[in-house]
């Protein structure tokens, strides 16, 4: 073996822009080889290519005398690496993280962990949770992980304290962009400032100094802009650069997508619908709905495998989004609920610029916010942090209607602030995504349940939707006809909270007690149900299925509205856990289930749901968390109970306050 690593004309381009160009390297065994160059020169990209984290656009990489290909993984057991920021299981100890690494590396040498920890001076604190470590300690632990298996090649990417911006990515001209700086030892770096280092002029929004946001300017061709953050760390001024690739697009001609949308591609390039997916469901050139012949409902096409048929209709802005969605279907859908429900959509779109998630009858597609799909820190880094456009709706009203999902008296939401760069497991991701899918696919199956697929022929889905809606044939029409909601006042208030209408003087005067009287005596499961009868149906289906499949219950309440409301300072006037089990609501839920998932018996299912539990008036929303009797604790809840307590509560991070309707986009059908 003359050279342990070789590259031949190695080139990597992102959307046609080369960041690594024709690199030839020859590294002999035993050599120390270093890259020198400014931020953005491609140093980290080359290391990722060698580790098969990225695929070359052209050229070859040879490691241990073998040319790398897509399936090259065995060689990685002979390499130790620390690239960019080290990521760990934050709730586990340093020692446990190294044990896991040794397990999947197949390295079982006695005392290896102690030797590595001693070398990086972490002996004595190896049993502390990694979340308690400073940035410097995490970087030392990253070095320990890289060297523990005595690798033949050691790759280190600036393994010292430094300023770091997350993360190079692309954006369509006219779209929102956000970049975040990493904290150092849990603190915002001092004297932090942002500027444009290269590229077109931009107007930077740094009102939150940890992030820099801007709207990508119009460009005549794909253009790179370079931002620079400067700060002082340990008394030394330092800087970090980050690159945004601004892509030039065709002029917007669509009245449906009249704001720039991200570039997307079929998850499976071999899909028979690859040519139609983007043009029919996510394009600034969509001028008319596609016909059913161009893009039928998934369930209208016979297939050997429902899941393969679904993946043929998956459109993504980043490949990891499709990979995580596929893994979710394979690992977290044992009853095949989602595989069945997805038969009533034409496509699934997951893109970094979608927020919030929604279903749209015009295209027949479901559009998913990738915040509910990330697993790795680097995946979360590319998701835009721009504020939700509805964040100011209903500000003039004097009440809040919060919600949350709980199990064993614990929040099930995995909520770690963006300032903390971490990863999560599929089990931690699943509850939020499951509830979202039950809701949005509830819409799809309200409009086009599987029972009507054979009758949908010719024309467009929108035409069939309009005909069925006018005839009162939708599931939501049947619910409203048989079990209508009573409160006109709440329906009017919903227009303020969810559509941005201006509140009247009378509406501004409503107190929490007034809302309690209106809501608790009606038969909606949530305030958002009053926004449309379609949302009423989706809310019923979502809550019933989450309780039935996972034993996860939905809390809903009416509270006051202090300045800067949090779970700790809003006071409950009325609240209920598991309202879906209310006697006056069960018949409504049973009808929805019978229509949408006829494999289940609606009356039997809702009859087995637990009785609602009342909250205590006058206590805070957070203090009403521990209201369920706990007879047994699930393994996941037991893990959560081991987290560091905060002010008497067992969860180390209390998720942000959720308010009714905050993660759904009003149905565009």
XYZ file of C-alpha atoms in Angstrom:
669
model
C 0.000 0.000 0.000
C 1.856 3.088 -1.256
C -0.797 5.634 -0.344
C -3.403 5.180 2.378
C -5.629 7.878 0.816
C -5.684 9.039 -2.812
C -7.993 11.354 -4.709
C -8.053 11.726 -8.450
C -9.668 14.855 -9.955
C -12.046 14.967 -6.977
C -14.833 17.468 -7.632
C -17.950 18.352 -5.672
C -20.629 20.771 -6.884
C -23.802 21.910 -5.177
C -26.513 22.810 -7.694
C -23.904 23.381 -10.388
C -21.529 25.482 -8.245
C -18.170 23.771 -7.602
C -16.904 23.991 -4.025
C -14.183 21.371 -4.542
C -12.505 21.354 -7.936
C -10.205 18.617 -9.348
C -8.361 17.858 -6.092
C -5.523 15.309 -6.312
C -4.102 14.058 -3.007
C -1.614 11.309 -2.190
C -1.257 10.588 1.539
C 1.127 7.880 2.738
C 0.655 5.824 5.877
C 2.170 7.591 8.893
C 2.034 11.069 7.351
C 0.395 14.068 8.977
C -1.490 15.942 6.281
C -3.095 19.336 6.849
C -5.457 21.598 4.911
C -4.886 25.339 5.004
C -7.451 27.742 3.603
C -10.129 30.276 4.511
C -13.631 29.301 5.634
C -15.656 28.157 2.645
C -12.590 26.872 0.734
C -13.897 23.287 0.790
C -11.729 21.741 3.525
C -14.611 20.185 5.459
C -16.310 19.114 2.227
C -13.239 17.045 1.241
C -13.215 15.347 4.648
C -16.915 14.513 4.307
C -16.244 13.067 0.855
C -13.502 10.826 2.260
C -15.915 9.658 4.983
C -18.636 8.980 2.361
C -20.931 11.528 4.017
C -21.088 13.295 0.659
C -20.841 11.798 -2.829
C -18.416 13.256 -5.409
C -19.807 14.970 -8.469
C -16.862 13.501 -10.375
C -13.458 12.007 -9.721
C -12.379 9.127 -7.474
C -11.396 8.524 -3.863
C -9.248 5.526 -2.944
C -8.864 4.510 0.718
C -6.918 1.413 1.795
C -6.401 0.560 -1.909
C -10.174 0.425 -2.582
C -12.097 2.920 -4.689
C -15.078 4.270 -2.753
C -18.623 3.792 -4.032
C -22.112 4.390 -2.648
C -22.088 1.188 -0.591
C -18.585 1.602 0.856
C -18.967 1.395 4.629
C -16.669 -1.379 5.882
C -13.577 0.808 5.664
C -15.081 3.276 8.144
C -14.349 0.868 11.017
C -10.641 1.577 10.368
C -11.047 5.361 10.575
C -11.601 7.709 13.499
C -13.045 11.127 12.761
C -14.272 14.368 14.254
C -15.833 16.558 11.574
C -17.437 19.893 12.436
C -19.287 19.863 15.758
C -19.363 16.603 17.781
C -22.886 15.272 18.348
C -23.784 12.907 21.193
C -26.749 11.393 22.983
C -27.058 14.327 25.370
C -28.993 12.497 28.104
C -26.405 9.703 28.318
C -23.065 9.871 30.098
C -19.732 10.331 28.352
C -18.876 6.715 29.117
C -22.193 5.436 27.748
C -21.671 7.378 24.516
C -18.248 5.771 24.060
C -19.677 2.322 24.839
C -22.263 2.773 22.086
C -19.551 3.901 19.657
C -17.376 0.883 20.443
C -20.373 -1.409 19.987
C -21.178 -0.269 16.460
C -17.486 -0.114 15.559
C -17.096 -3.723 16.729
C -14.237 -2.746 19.062
C -14.205 -4.519 22.437
C -10.726 -4.011 23.891
C -10.604 -3.902 27.686
C -9.783 -0.512 29.213
C -10.109 1.245 25.823
C -12.670 3.704 27.189
C -10.633 4.560 30.278
C -7.498 5.026 28.169
C -9.246 7.386 25.742
C -10.872 9.430 28.531
C -7.545 9.708 30.342
C -5.810 10.929 27.209
C -8.271 13.821 26.836
C -8.422 14.524 30.595
C -12.050 13.503 31.180
C -11.375 10.891 33.893
C -13.584 11.474 36.927
C -16.500 12.983 35.036
C -17.173 10.103 32.653
C -20.512 9.343 34.336
C -21.891 12.877 33.927
C -24.554 13.504 31.282
C -23.060 15.013 28.141
C -25.662 17.806 28.293
C -23.790 19.076 31.363
C -20.528 19.355 29.412
C -19.101 22.618 28.146
C -18.282 23.013 24.456
C -14.606 22.343 25.196
C -15.439 19.169 27.107
C -17.639 17.949 24.263
C -14.830 18.572 21.800
C -12.435 16.558 23.971
C -15.015 13.769 24.189
C -15.267 13.915 20.394
C -11.510 13.385 20.143
C -11.752 10.472 22.588
C -14.434 8.886 20.420
C -12.294 9.361 17.322
C -9.193 7.696 18.790
C -10.737 5.016 20.995
C -10.549 2.203 18.434
C -6.899 2.886 17.555
C -7.820 3.798 13.954
C -5.409 3.498 11.054
C -6.523 6.932 9.847
C -7.481 9.812 12.124
C -9.414 12.728 10.597
C -9.826 15.875 12.702
C -11.673 18.947 11.470
C -10.648 21.936 13.640
C -11.171 20.049 16.939
C -10.702 23.145 19.146
C -12.906 25.890 20.531
C -13.970 28.131 17.675
C -16.776 30.254 16.387
C -19.105 28.190 14.257
C -22.106 29.110 12.111
C -24.651 26.483 11.140
C -24.559 25.554 8.160
C -23.936 26.102 4.410
C -27.104 25.592 2.377
C -29.023 26.725 -0.674
C -32.065 28.987 -0.984
C -34.293 30.124 -3.808
C -34.189 33.829 -4.669
C -36.942 35.664 -2.808
C -37.114 33.025 -0.066
C -36.255 33.400 3.630
C -32.823 32.351 4.894
C -31.638 31.930 8.476
C -28.255 31.078 9.974
C -27.478 30.438 13.642
C -24.230 30.773 15.583
C -23.240 28.040 18.039
C -23.040 29.026 21.670
C -19.705 28.602 23.452
C -19.949 26.865 26.842
C -23.676 27.542 26.764
C -23.284 31.285 26.270
C -23.685 33.615 23.304
C -20.162 34.644 22.249
C -19.310 38.177 23.345
C -19.079 41.121 20.929
C -20.961 39.078 18.323
C -21.694 40.853 15.041
C -22.667 39.864 11.491
C -21.673 41.233 8.089
C -21.633 40.320 4.404
C -18.181 38.984 3.487
C -18.874 38.434 -0.215
C -21.704 38.392 -2.704
C -24.720 40.632 -3.364
C -26.003 43.237 -0.915
C -28.398 41.935 1.712
C -30.523 43.410 4.482
C -29.693 41.345 7.549
C -32.168 40.962 10.405
C -30.108 40.382 13.562
C -32.763 41.348 16.101
C -31.940 37.979 17.651
C -28.159 38.272 17.612
C -27.733 34.477 17.609
C -29.363 34.302 14.193
C -29.002 36.251 10.990
C -32.042 36.247 8.708
C -32.567 37.758 5.286
C -34.623 37.428 2.142
C -32.512 36.102 -0.714
C -32.236 38.783 -3.402
C -33.063 38.306 -7.064
C -30.085 36.986 -9.023
C -29.465 36.455 -12.732
C -27.676 33.153 -12.163
C -26.994 30.839 -9.234
C -24.941 33.010 -6.882
C -22.972 32.420 -3.686
C -23.222 34.878 -0.821
C -20.916 34.640 2.157
C -21.869 35.834 5.648
C -19.363 36.403 8.422
C -19.897 36.368 12.182
C -17.217 37.955 14.365
C -16.956 37.504 18.128
C -14.536 37.318 21.036
C -13.785 33.907 22.558
C -11.423 33.609 25.539
C -10.211 37.148 24.886
C -9.361 36.456 21.245
C -11.323 37.929 18.358
C -12.292 35.272 15.849
C -14.708 34.849 12.969
C -16.630 32.222 11.056
C -18.021 32.311 7.531
C -21.013 30.546 6.055
C -22.184 30.230 2.464
C -25.675 30.478 1.018
C -26.160 29.371 -2.572
C -28.932 31.592 -3.970
C -30.538 29.859 -6.922
C -32.001 31.686 -9.907
C -35.441 30.425 -10.889
C -37.955 30.936 -13.657
C -40.389 33.825 -13.313
C -43.371 33.062 -11.084
C -46.464 32.467 -13.219
C -48.581 30.540 -10.691
C -51.502 32.132 -8.875
C -51.384 29.210 -6.426
C -47.699 29.336 -5.512
C -47.211 33.083 -5.847
C -44.246 33.204 -3.442
C -40.915 31.516 -4.257
C -40.746 27.830 -3.366
C -37.579 25.811 -2.762
C -36.052 23.532 -5.334
C -37.291 19.991 -4.827
C -36.724 16.630 -6.454
C -38.380 13.188 -6.430
C -37.062 11.074 -3.557
C -36.947 8.160 -5.986
C -35.595 9.264 -9.339
C -36.954 6.044 -10.867
C -40.538 6.888 -9.898
C -42.960 6.615 -12.838
C -44.332 9.986 -11.669
C -40.934 11.699 -11.388
C -41.709 14.068 -14.278
C -45.098 15.132 -12.903
C -44.517 15.404 -9.163
C -42.918 18.842 -8.978
C -44.915 20.432 -11.813
C -48.226 19.211 -10.358
C -47.775 19.877 -6.626
C -44.911 22.307 -5.852
C -43.989 24.714 -8.609
C -44.065 28.453 -9.201
C -45.223 27.604 -12.719
C -48.371 25.704 -11.674
C -51.110 27.614 -13.505
C -53.892 25.001 -13.404
C -54.563 21.840 -11.385
C -53.189 18.677 -12.958
C -55.646 16.057 -14.140
C -56.220 12.775 -12.357
C -54.582 11.025 -15.304
C -51.412 13.054 -14.747
C -51.266 12.422 -10.997
C -53.928 10.112 -9.566
C -54.447 9.358 -5.889
C -51.912 6.823 -4.638
C -54.688 4.367 -3.827
C -56.012 4.461 -7.392
C -52.889 2.711 -8.708
C -52.544 -1.013 -7.930
C -49.139 -1.854 -6.462
C -47.369 -4.847 -4.949
C -46.341 -2.664 -2.013
C -48.275 0.270 -0.573
C -45.062 1.718 0.869
C -43.179 1.574 -2.416
C -46.123 3.256 -4.108
C -46.030 5.988 -1.466
C -42.287 6.552 -1.875
C -42.816 6.965 -5.628
C -44.892 10.063 -4.758
C -42.408 11.655 -2.350
C -40.967 15.087 -3.262
C -38.170 16.518 -1.088
C -35.791 19.453 -0.917
C -33.149 17.332 0.865
C -32.642 13.590 0.496
C -32.519 13.023 4.277
C -36.149 14.133 4.518
C -37.217 11.240 2.316
C -34.934 8.800 4.124
C -36.398 9.738 7.511
C -39.966 9.556 6.208
C -39.299 6.117 4.725
C -37.750 4.945 8.012
C -40.783 6.253 9.904
C -43.171 4.264 7.714
C -41.052 1.130 8.127
C -40.428 1.389 11.867
C -43.254 3.423 13.430
C -46.402 2.369 11.570
C -46.969 -1.239 12.721
C -50.757 -1.043 12.277
C -50.324 0.430 8.763
C -52.589 3.391 9.609
C -50.467 5.858 7.688
C -49.915 3.530 4.737
C -53.701 3.282 4.427
C -54.381 6.969 4.962
C -51.735 8.004 2.432
C -53.693 6.199 -0.278
C -55.924 9.300 -0.400
C -53.185 11.767 -1.417
C -51.442 12.329 -4.734
C -48.052 13.219 -3.252
C -46.079 13.950 -0.100
C -43.976 17.137 -0.188
C -41.274 17.756 2.441
C -39.277 20.939 1.949
C -37.181 23.246 4.114
C -39.501 26.189 3.331
C -42.788 24.533 4.374
C -44.189 25.865 7.626
C -46.704 24.944 8.898
C -47.794 21.603 7.456
C -50.991 21.417 5.420
C -53.100 19.379 3.011
C -54.408 20.945 -0.205
C -57.373 19.650 -2.206
C -56.263 21.536 -5.330
C -53.186 19.323 -5.712
C -54.304 16.428 -3.526
C -50.911 16.549 -1.794
C -49.852 16.731 1.833
C -47.087 19.248 2.652
C -44.937 18.472 5.700
C -42.808 20.770 7.841
C -39.376 19.078 8.205
C -39.203 20.273 11.830
C -41.193 17.103 12.528
C -38.763 14.850 10.645
C -35.160 15.691 11.587
C -33.045 13.172 13.510
C -29.498 14.535 13.226
C -28.258 17.962 14.232
C -27.013 18.716 10.729
C -30.482 17.936 9.365
C -32.103 20.437 11.710
C -29.496 23.051 10.762
C -30.892 23.502 7.239
C -34.490 24.128 8.368
C -35.422 27.800 8.155
C -36.145 29.586 11.443
C -38.321 32.331 9.956
C -41.327 33.167 12.142
C -44.752 31.708 11.376
C -46.840 34.255 9.465
C -49.761 33.744 11.890
C -47.826 34.537 15.059
C -49.652 37.862 15.681
C -53.209 36.610 15.037
C -55.604 37.098 17.960
C -53.303 39.340 19.984
C -56.210 41.580 20.997
C -58.131 38.772 22.687
C -57.878 38.309 26.452
C -57.700 34.546 26.732
C -55.463 31.688 25.603
C -56.498 28.164 24.707
C -53.338 26.051 25.139
C -52.888 22.395 24.276
C -50.309 19.646 24.693
C -49.981 15.883 24.292
C -49.044 13.924 27.422
C -48.434 10.368 28.577
C -47.769 9.257 32.146
C -48.021 12.900 33.232
C -45.152 13.851 30.914
C -44.995 15.981 27.789
C -44.412 13.744 24.792
C -43.087 16.621 22.664
C -39.356 16.451 22.051
C -38.535 20.096 22.484
C -34.907 21.155 22.630
C -34.189 24.828 21.823
C -32.457 25.523 18.520
C -29.560 26.984 20.483
C -28.784 23.424 21.648
C -27.358 21.373 18.802
C -28.330 17.754 19.341
C -29.847 14.703 17.733
C -32.943 12.661 18.560
C -34.166 9.120 18.110
C -36.968 7.910 15.877
C -39.011 7.164 19.020
C -38.568 10.767 20.172
C -39.566 12.111 16.764
C -42.555 9.841 16.270
C -45.340 11.275 18.504
C -45.290 14.769 16.981
C -45.139 13.435 13.431
C -47.844 10.847 14.105
C -50.310 13.393 15.458
C -49.564 15.710 12.555
C -50.132 12.937 10.007
C -53.383 11.825 11.614
C -54.592 15.424 11.345
C -53.534 16.299 7.804
C -54.366 12.866 6.403
C -57.683 13.207 8.169
C -58.353 16.049 5.726
C -57.326 13.957 2.721
C -59.597 11.111 3.788
C -62.415 13.514 4.632
C -62.351 14.732 1.027
C -61.410 11.494 -0.779
C -61.916 8.433 1.467
C -60.844 5.135 -0.041
C -64.503 4.169 -0.462
C -64.884 6.721 -3.297
C -61.609 6.152 -5.170
C -63.242 4.006 -7.846
C -65.733 6.777 -8.652
C -63.056 9.443 -9.188
C -62.387 9.431 -12.927
C -61.467 12.186 -15.369
C -61.010 15.888 -14.758
C -59.177 17.201 -11.702
C -59.371 16.369 -8.015
C -60.512 19.920 -7.325
C -63.539 19.384 -9.567
C -64.422 16.195 -7.713
C -63.903 17.924 -4.369
C -66.209 20.781 -5.346
C -68.897 18.397 -6.560
C -68.734 16.292 -3.390
C -68.687 19.384 -1.188
C -71.728 20.950 -2.893
C -73.581 17.656 -2.512
C -72.694 17.460 1.189
C -70.895 14.133 0.661
C -67.678 14.863 2.570
C -67.153 13.186 5.942
C -67.074 16.624 7.584
C -70.413 17.475 5.954
C -71.943 14.372 7.535
C -70.517 15.270 10.952
C -71.910 18.787 10.736
C -75.308 17.535 9.583
C -75.657 14.958 12.355
C -73.651 16.492 15.219
C -73.142 20.245 14.637
C -71.236 22.572 16.935
C -73.427 25.096 18.704
C -71.347 28.173 19.508
C -71.573 30.968 16.933
C -69.483 33.116 19.282
C -66.526 30.721 19.176
C -66.839 30.413 15.405
C -66.603 34.204 15.148
C -63.644 34.313 17.547
C -61.900 31.626 15.477
C -61.907 34.034 12.532
C -59.866 36.420 14.677
C -57.458 33.808 16.037
C -56.880 31.785 12.866
C -57.654 34.093 9.917
C -56.382 37.390 11.262
C -59.702 39.242 11.321
C -59.855 42.299 13.571
C -61.477 41.678 16.949
C -64.624 43.632 17.774
C -65.040 45.541 21.041
C -67.300 42.780 22.314
C -64.798 40.074 21.399
C -62.011 41.933 23.188
C -64.138 41.925 26.350
C -64.494 38.138 26.586
C -62.913 36.784 29.787
C -61.534 33.270 30.282
C -64.688 32.470 32.270
C -66.827 33.482 29.285
C -64.846 31.199 26.984
C -65.057 28.354 29.493
C -68.848 28.578 29.477
C -68.991 28.576 25.681
C -66.455 25.802 25.060
C -67.016 23.329 27.901
C -70.735 23.012 27.124
C -70.193 22.426 23.380
C -68.847 19.287 21.678
C -65.626 20.373 19.975
C -62.340 18.844 21.114
C -60.359 22.021 20.486
C -60.849 25.744 19.784
C -59.320 25.218 16.323
C -62.337 23.050 15.434
C -64.361 26.257 15.080
C -62.164 27.537 12.238
C -63.913 25.243 9.692
C -65.968 22.078 9.787
C -63.061 20.416 7.987
C -60.760 21.190 10.914
C -63.407 19.983 13.360
C -63.317 16.565 11.669
C -59.511 16.428 11.517
C -59.221 17.325 15.211
C -61.661 14.551 16.180
C -59.742 11.976 14.140
C -56.308 13.080 15.349
C -57.115 13.016 19.061
C -59.027 9.728 18.916
C -56.225 7.931 17.052
C -53.445 9.269 19.298
C -55.302 8.028 22.368
C -56.210 4.684 20.783
C -52.856 3.790 19.212
C -50.381 5.257 21.691
C -52.225 6.018 24.924
C -51.232 9.662 24.370
C -53.831 12.119 25.648
C -54.474 15.679 24.541
C -54.820 18.449 27.108
C -56.915 21.484 26.244
C -57.633 24.470 28.468
C -58.829 28.038 28.827
C -56.429 30.406 30.606
C -55.761 34.053 31.231
C -53.335 35.986 29.047
C -50.459 37.624 30.941
C -47.627 39.472 29.259
C -45.081 36.974 27.908
C -47.202 33.893 28.620
C -45.490 30.622 29.549
C -46.699 27.281 30.876
C -45.676 28.449 34.343
C -47.518 31.772 34.479
C -50.835 31.219 32.686
C -53.637 30.250 35.084
C -56.222 27.650 34.134
C -59.875 28.687 34.304
C -60.970 25.340 32.861
C -59.139 22.399 31.367
C -59.500 18.760 30.452
C -57.240 15.851 29.625
C -58.546 13.407 27.023
C -61.616 15.423 26.033
C -62.172 13.003 23.140
C -63.607 10.596 25.746
C -66.394 13.021 26.699
C -69.845 11.414 26.334
C -71.152 14.257 24.143
C -68.203 13.894 21.750
C -67.912 10.115 21.367
C -70.602 9.704 18.707
C -68.954 12.391 16.583
C -65.565 10.684 16.843
C -67.035 7.239 16.102
C -68.619 8.460 12.873
C -65.337 10.019 11.715
C -63.399 6.800 12.376
C -65.972 4.622 10.621
C -65.774 6.837 7.516
C -61.983 7.305 7.407
C -60.626 3.997 8.757
C -63.461 1.481 8.300
C -61.086 -1.336 9.358
C -61.687 -0.085 12.899
C -65.076 -0.106 14.626
C -65.676 3.498 15.672
C -68.119 2.811 18.526
C -65.900 0.126 20.057
C -62.791 2.268 19.709
C -64.194 5.416 21.338
C -65.956 3.343 23.994
C -62.527 2.133 25.139
C -60.984 5.600 25.390
C -60.308 6.795 28.959
C -62.686 9.180 30.678
C -61.636 12.845 30.628
C -59.752 14.246 33.636
C -60.548 17.758 34.860
C -57.823 20.290 35.605
C -57.745 22.368 38.775
C -58.962 25.915 38.329
C -56.516 28.559 39.528
C -53.362 26.486 39.067
C -50.918 27.204 36.263
C -50.924 25.205 33.040
C -47.661 23.565 34.128
C -48.963 22.746 37.606
C -51.877 20.930 35.944
C -49.485 18.507 34.255
C -49.449 15.822 36.977
C -53.185 15.044 37.043
C -53.353 11.462 35.713
C -53.170 8.437 38.001
C -50.068 6.502 36.941
C -50.562 2.738 37.272
C -47.604 1.778 35.111
C -44.935 3.765 33.326
C -43.789 3.197 29.757
C -40.027 2.771 29.160
C -39.903 6.113 27.331
C -41.651 7.915 30.191
C -39.334 6.211 32.675
C -36.387 7.612 30.736
C -37.925 11.087 30.857
C -38.492 10.787 34.616
C -34.730 10.416 35.090
C -34.082 13.847 33.652
C -32.938 16.668 35.926
C -35.922 18.228 37.739
C -36.923 21.851 37.211
C -38.902 23.618 39.948
C -40.549 20.436 41.112
C -41.233 19.026 37.635
C -39.487 15.991 36.220
C -38.654 17.227 32.738
C -35.390 19.075 32.240
C -36.783 21.080 29.325
C -40.392 22.242 29.504
C -41.580 22.527 25.888
C -42.685 25.894 24.594
C -46.296 26.852 25.194
C -48.522 25.514 22.410
C -51.750 27.312 21.549
C -54.692 26.061 19.530
C -54.088 25.889 15.775
C -50.400 26.782 16.030
C -49.078 24.002 13.815
C -51.750 23.760 11.138
C -52.320 25.830 8.033
C -55.971 26.496 7.229
C -57.213 24.003 4.651
C -56.931 25.545 1.193
C -59.662 23.318 -0.224
